[in-house]
Tab-separated table of C-alpha atoms in Angstrom:
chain	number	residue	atom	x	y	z
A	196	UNK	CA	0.000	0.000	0.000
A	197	UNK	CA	2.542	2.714	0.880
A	198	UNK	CA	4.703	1.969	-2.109
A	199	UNK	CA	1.622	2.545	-3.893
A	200	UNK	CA	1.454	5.774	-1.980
A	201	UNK	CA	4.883	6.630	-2.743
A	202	UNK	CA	4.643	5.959	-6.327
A	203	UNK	CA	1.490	8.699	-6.584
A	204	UNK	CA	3.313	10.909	-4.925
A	205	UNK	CA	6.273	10.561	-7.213
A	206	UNK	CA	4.476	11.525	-9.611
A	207	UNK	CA	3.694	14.855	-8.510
A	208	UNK	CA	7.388	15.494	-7.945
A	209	UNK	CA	8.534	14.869	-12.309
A	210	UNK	CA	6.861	17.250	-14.267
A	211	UNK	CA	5.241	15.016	-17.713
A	212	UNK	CA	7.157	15.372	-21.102
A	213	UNK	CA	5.501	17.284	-23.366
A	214	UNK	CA	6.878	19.047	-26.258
A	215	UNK	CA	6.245	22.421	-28.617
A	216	UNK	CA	3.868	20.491	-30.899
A	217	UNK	CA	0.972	21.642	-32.149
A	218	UNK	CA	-0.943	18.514	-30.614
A	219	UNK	CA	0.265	20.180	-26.753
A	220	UNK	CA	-3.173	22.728	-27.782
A	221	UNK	CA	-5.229	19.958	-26.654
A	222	UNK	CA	-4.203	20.502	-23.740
A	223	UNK	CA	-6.419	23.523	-23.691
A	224	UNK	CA	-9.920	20.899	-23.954
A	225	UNK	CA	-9.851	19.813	-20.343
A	226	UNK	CA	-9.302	23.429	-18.694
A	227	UNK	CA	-12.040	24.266	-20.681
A	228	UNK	CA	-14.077	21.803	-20.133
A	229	UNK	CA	-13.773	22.408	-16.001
A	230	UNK	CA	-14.078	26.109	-16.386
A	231	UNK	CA	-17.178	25.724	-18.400
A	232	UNK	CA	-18.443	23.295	-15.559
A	233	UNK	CA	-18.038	25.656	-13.075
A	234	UNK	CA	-19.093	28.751	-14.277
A	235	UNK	CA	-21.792	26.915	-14.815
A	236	UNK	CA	-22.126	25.755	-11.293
A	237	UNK	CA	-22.122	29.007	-10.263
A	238	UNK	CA	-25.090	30.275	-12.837
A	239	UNK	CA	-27.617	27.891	-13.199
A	240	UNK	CA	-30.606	28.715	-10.638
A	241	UNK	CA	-31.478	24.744	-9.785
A	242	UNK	CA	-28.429	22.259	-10.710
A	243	UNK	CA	-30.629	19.404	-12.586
A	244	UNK	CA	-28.042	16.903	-14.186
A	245	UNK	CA	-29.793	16.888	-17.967
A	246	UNK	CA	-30.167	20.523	-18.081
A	247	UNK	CA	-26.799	21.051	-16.287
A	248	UNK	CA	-24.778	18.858	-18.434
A	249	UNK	CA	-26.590	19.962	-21.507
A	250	UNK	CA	-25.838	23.857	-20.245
A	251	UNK	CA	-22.366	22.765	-19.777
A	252	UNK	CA	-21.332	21.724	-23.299
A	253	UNK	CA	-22.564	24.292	-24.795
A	254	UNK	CA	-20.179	26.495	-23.081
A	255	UNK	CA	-17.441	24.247	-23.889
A	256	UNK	CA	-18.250	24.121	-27.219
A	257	UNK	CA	-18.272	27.941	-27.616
A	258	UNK	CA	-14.921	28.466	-25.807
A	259	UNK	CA	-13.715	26.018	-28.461
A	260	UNK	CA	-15.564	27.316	-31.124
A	261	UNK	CA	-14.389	31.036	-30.555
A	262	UNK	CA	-10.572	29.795	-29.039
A	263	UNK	CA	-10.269	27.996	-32.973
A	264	UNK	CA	-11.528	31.255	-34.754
A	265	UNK	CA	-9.120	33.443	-32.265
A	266	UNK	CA	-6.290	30.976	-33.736
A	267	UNK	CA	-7.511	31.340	-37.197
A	268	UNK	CA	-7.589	34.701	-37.188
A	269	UNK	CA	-4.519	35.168	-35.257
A	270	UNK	CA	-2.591	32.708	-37.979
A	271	UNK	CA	-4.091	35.198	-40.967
A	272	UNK	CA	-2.591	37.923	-39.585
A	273	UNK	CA	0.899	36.102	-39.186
A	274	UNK	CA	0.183	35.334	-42.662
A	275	UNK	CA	-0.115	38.522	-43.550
A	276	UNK	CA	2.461	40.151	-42.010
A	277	UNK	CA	5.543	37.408	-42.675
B	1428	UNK	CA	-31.259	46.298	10.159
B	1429	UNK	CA	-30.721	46.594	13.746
B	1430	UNK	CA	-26.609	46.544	14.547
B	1431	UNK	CA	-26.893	42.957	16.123
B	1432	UNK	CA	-28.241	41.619	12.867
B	1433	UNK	CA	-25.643	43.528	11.036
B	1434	UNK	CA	-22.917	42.106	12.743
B	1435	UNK	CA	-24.500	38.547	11.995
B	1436	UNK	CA	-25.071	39.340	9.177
B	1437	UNK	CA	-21.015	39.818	8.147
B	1438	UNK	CA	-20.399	37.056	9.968
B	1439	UNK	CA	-22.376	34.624	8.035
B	1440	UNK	CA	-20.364	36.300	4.979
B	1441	UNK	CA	-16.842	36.252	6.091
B	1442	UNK	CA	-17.555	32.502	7.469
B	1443	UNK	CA	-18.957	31.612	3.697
B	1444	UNK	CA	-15.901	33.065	2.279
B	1445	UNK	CA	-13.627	31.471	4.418
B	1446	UNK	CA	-14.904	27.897	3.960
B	1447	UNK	CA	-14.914	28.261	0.269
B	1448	UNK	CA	-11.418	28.909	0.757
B	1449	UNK	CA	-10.602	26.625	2.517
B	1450	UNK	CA	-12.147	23.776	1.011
B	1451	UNK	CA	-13.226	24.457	-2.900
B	1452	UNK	CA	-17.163	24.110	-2.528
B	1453	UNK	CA	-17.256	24.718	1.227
B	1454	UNK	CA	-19.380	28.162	0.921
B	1455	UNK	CA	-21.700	26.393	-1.374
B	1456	UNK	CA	-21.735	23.687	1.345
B	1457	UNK	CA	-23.037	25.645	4.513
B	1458	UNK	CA	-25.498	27.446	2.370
B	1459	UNK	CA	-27.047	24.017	1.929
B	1460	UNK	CA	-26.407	24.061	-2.011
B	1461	UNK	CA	-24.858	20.573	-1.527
B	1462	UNK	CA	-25.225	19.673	-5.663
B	1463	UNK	CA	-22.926	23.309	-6.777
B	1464	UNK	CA	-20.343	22.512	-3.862
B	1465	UNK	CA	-20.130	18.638	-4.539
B	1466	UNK	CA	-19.460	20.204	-8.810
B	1467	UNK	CA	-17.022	22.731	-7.719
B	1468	UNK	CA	-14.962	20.675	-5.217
B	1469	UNK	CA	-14.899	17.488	-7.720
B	1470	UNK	CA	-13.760	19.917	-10.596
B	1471	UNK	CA	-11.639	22.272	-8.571
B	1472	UNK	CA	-9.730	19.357	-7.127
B	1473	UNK	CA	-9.054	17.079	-10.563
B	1474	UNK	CA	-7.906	20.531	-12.116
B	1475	UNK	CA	-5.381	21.481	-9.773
B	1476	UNK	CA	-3.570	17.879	-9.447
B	1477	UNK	CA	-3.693	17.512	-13.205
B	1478	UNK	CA	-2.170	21.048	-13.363
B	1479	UNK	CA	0.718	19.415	-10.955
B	1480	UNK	CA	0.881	16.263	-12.662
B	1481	UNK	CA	1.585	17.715	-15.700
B	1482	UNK	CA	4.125	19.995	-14.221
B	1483	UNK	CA	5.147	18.669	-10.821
B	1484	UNK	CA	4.935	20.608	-7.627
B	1485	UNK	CA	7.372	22.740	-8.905
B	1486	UNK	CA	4.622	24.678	-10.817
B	1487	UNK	CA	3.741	26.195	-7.405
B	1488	UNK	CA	6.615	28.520	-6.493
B	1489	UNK	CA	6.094	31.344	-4.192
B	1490	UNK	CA	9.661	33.130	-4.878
B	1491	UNK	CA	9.951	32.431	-8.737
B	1492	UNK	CA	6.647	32.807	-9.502
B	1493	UNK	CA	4.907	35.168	-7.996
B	1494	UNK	CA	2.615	36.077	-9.998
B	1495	UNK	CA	0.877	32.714	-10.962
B	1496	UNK	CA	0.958	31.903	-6.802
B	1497	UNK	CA	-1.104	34.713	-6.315
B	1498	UNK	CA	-3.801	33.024	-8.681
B	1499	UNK	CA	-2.417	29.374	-6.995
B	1500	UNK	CA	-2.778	30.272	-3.441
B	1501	UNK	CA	-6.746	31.283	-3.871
B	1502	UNK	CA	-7.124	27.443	-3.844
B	1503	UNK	CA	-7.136	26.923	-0.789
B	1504	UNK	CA	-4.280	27.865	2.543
B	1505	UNK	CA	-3.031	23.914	1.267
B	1506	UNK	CA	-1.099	25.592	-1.868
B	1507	UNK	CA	1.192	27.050	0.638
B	1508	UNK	CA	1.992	24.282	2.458
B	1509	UNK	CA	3.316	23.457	-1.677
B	1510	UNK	CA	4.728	26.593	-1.952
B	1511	UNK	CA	6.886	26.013	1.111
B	1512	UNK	CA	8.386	22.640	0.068
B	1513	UNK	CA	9.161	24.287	-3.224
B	1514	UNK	CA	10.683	27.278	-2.505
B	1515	UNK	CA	13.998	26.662	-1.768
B	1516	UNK	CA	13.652	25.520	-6.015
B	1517	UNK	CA	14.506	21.607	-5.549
B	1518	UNK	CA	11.570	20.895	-7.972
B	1519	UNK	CA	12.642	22.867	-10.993
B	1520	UNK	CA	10.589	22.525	-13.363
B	1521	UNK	CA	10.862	24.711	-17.351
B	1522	UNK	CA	8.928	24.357	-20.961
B	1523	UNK	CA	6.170	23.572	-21.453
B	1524	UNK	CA	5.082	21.454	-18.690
B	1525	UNK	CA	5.651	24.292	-16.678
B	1526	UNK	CA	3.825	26.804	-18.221
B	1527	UNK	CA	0.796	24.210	-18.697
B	1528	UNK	CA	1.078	23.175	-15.034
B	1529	UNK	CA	0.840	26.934	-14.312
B	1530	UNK	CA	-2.252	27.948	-16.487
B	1531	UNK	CA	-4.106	24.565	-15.085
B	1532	UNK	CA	-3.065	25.699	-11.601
B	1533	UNK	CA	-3.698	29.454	-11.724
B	1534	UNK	CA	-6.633	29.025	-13.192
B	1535	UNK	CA	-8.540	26.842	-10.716
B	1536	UNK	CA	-7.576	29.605	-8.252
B	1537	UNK	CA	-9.267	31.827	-10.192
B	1538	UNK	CA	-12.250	29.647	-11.022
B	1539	UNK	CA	-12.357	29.104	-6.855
B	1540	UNK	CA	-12.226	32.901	-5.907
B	1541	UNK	CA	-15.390	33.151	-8.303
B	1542	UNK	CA	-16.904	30.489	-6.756
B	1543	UNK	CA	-16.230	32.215	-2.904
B	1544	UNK	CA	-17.630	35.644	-4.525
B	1545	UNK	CA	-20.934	33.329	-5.643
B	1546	UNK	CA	-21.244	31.747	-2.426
B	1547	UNK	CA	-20.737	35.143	-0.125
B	1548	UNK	CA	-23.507	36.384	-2.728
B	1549	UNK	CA	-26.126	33.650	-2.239
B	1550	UNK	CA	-25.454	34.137	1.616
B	1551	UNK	CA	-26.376	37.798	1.388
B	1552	UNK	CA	-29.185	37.194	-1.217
B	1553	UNK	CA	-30.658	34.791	1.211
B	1554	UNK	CA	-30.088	36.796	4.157
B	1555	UNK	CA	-31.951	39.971	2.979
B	1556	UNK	CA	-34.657	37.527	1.734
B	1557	UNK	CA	-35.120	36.039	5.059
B	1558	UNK	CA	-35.098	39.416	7.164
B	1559	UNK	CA	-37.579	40.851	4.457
B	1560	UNK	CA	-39.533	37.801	5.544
């Protein structure tokens, strides 16, 4: 059990590889997918699970939606100016 | 509001605050809204240790950066028990796992300090409904 323990905790102490790759954005899907959650916590008047959950990926989907058109945009521009 | 009931009545507040400090959710918790504090502890929690699993304790550092502890520490009073095993900088920690373990980090903070602003709000909302009463 406590080597079990120790090896969680080990964990914690070696930050994960992860390189400059475009595929590292995804990382971006499960921060917004707890902010959305949350804020939504926070909003709804009566937390029902169906209209909760269905309240909550919405949001999600418009962070992503407008986070991809930011980084569309944003590439353009680079575009543009290089 | 008579000045007894006033006095209460920032007590309740600064208690609500407190708790959803110190434990994400806890505000929600004495205000009886068990389903929101149950939602924000759960997320609050997974966030922040994926946020130090990605980059390690390390990603909490009081004297490198300050800036992202200030965000960190609104967590709860438990980031600075992190902040003082990692300040003498044995957990290094650079790239991108660092700045990925900070945004994860910082931003639960930030996501909890809205949630204690909620919770103080609901107490006050249902305060001034119940003395109206």
């Amino acid at each position: 059990m406590s080597l079990i323990v120790t090896l969680i905790l080990a964990d914690f102490t070696t930050p994960e590889r992860i390189g400059v790759t475009p595929s590292s954005m995804l990382w971006l899907l499960p921060l917004a997918l707890s902010v959305a959650v949350v804020y939504k916590a926070t909003k709804v008047r009566e937390v029902r699970t169906v209209n909760f959950i269905k309240e909550s990926v919405v949001l999600f989907a418009s962070i992503v939606v407008f986070m991809f058109i930011t980084a569309a945009a944003l590439l353009g521009i680079a575009w543009l100016v290089t | 509001m008579p000045t007894r009931s006033k006095e209460n009545h920032f007590v309740l507040l600064l208690t609500v605050g407190l708790a959803g400090w110190l434990i994400p959710g806890g505000g929600h918790f004495i205000l009886k809204e068990r389903a929101r504090a149950i939602i924000i502890f759960a997320v609050i929690v997974v966030t922040f240790a994926m946020g130090l699993y990605i980059g390690s304790i390390g990603v909490v550092n009081p004297v490198a950066g300050k800036l992202a502890y200030t965000a960190q520490i609104m967590n709860s009073p438990a980031v600075a028990v992190i902040g003082h095993i990692t300040k003498q900088g044995e957990y290094s920690v650079f790239g991108k796992p660092n700045e990925i373990g900070q945004i994860y980090t910082s931003i639960t903070g930030l996501l909890n300090l809205l949630c204690i602003v909620n919770a103080v709000y609901l107490a006050h909302l249902k305060e001034t409904e119940h003395a109206r009463a």
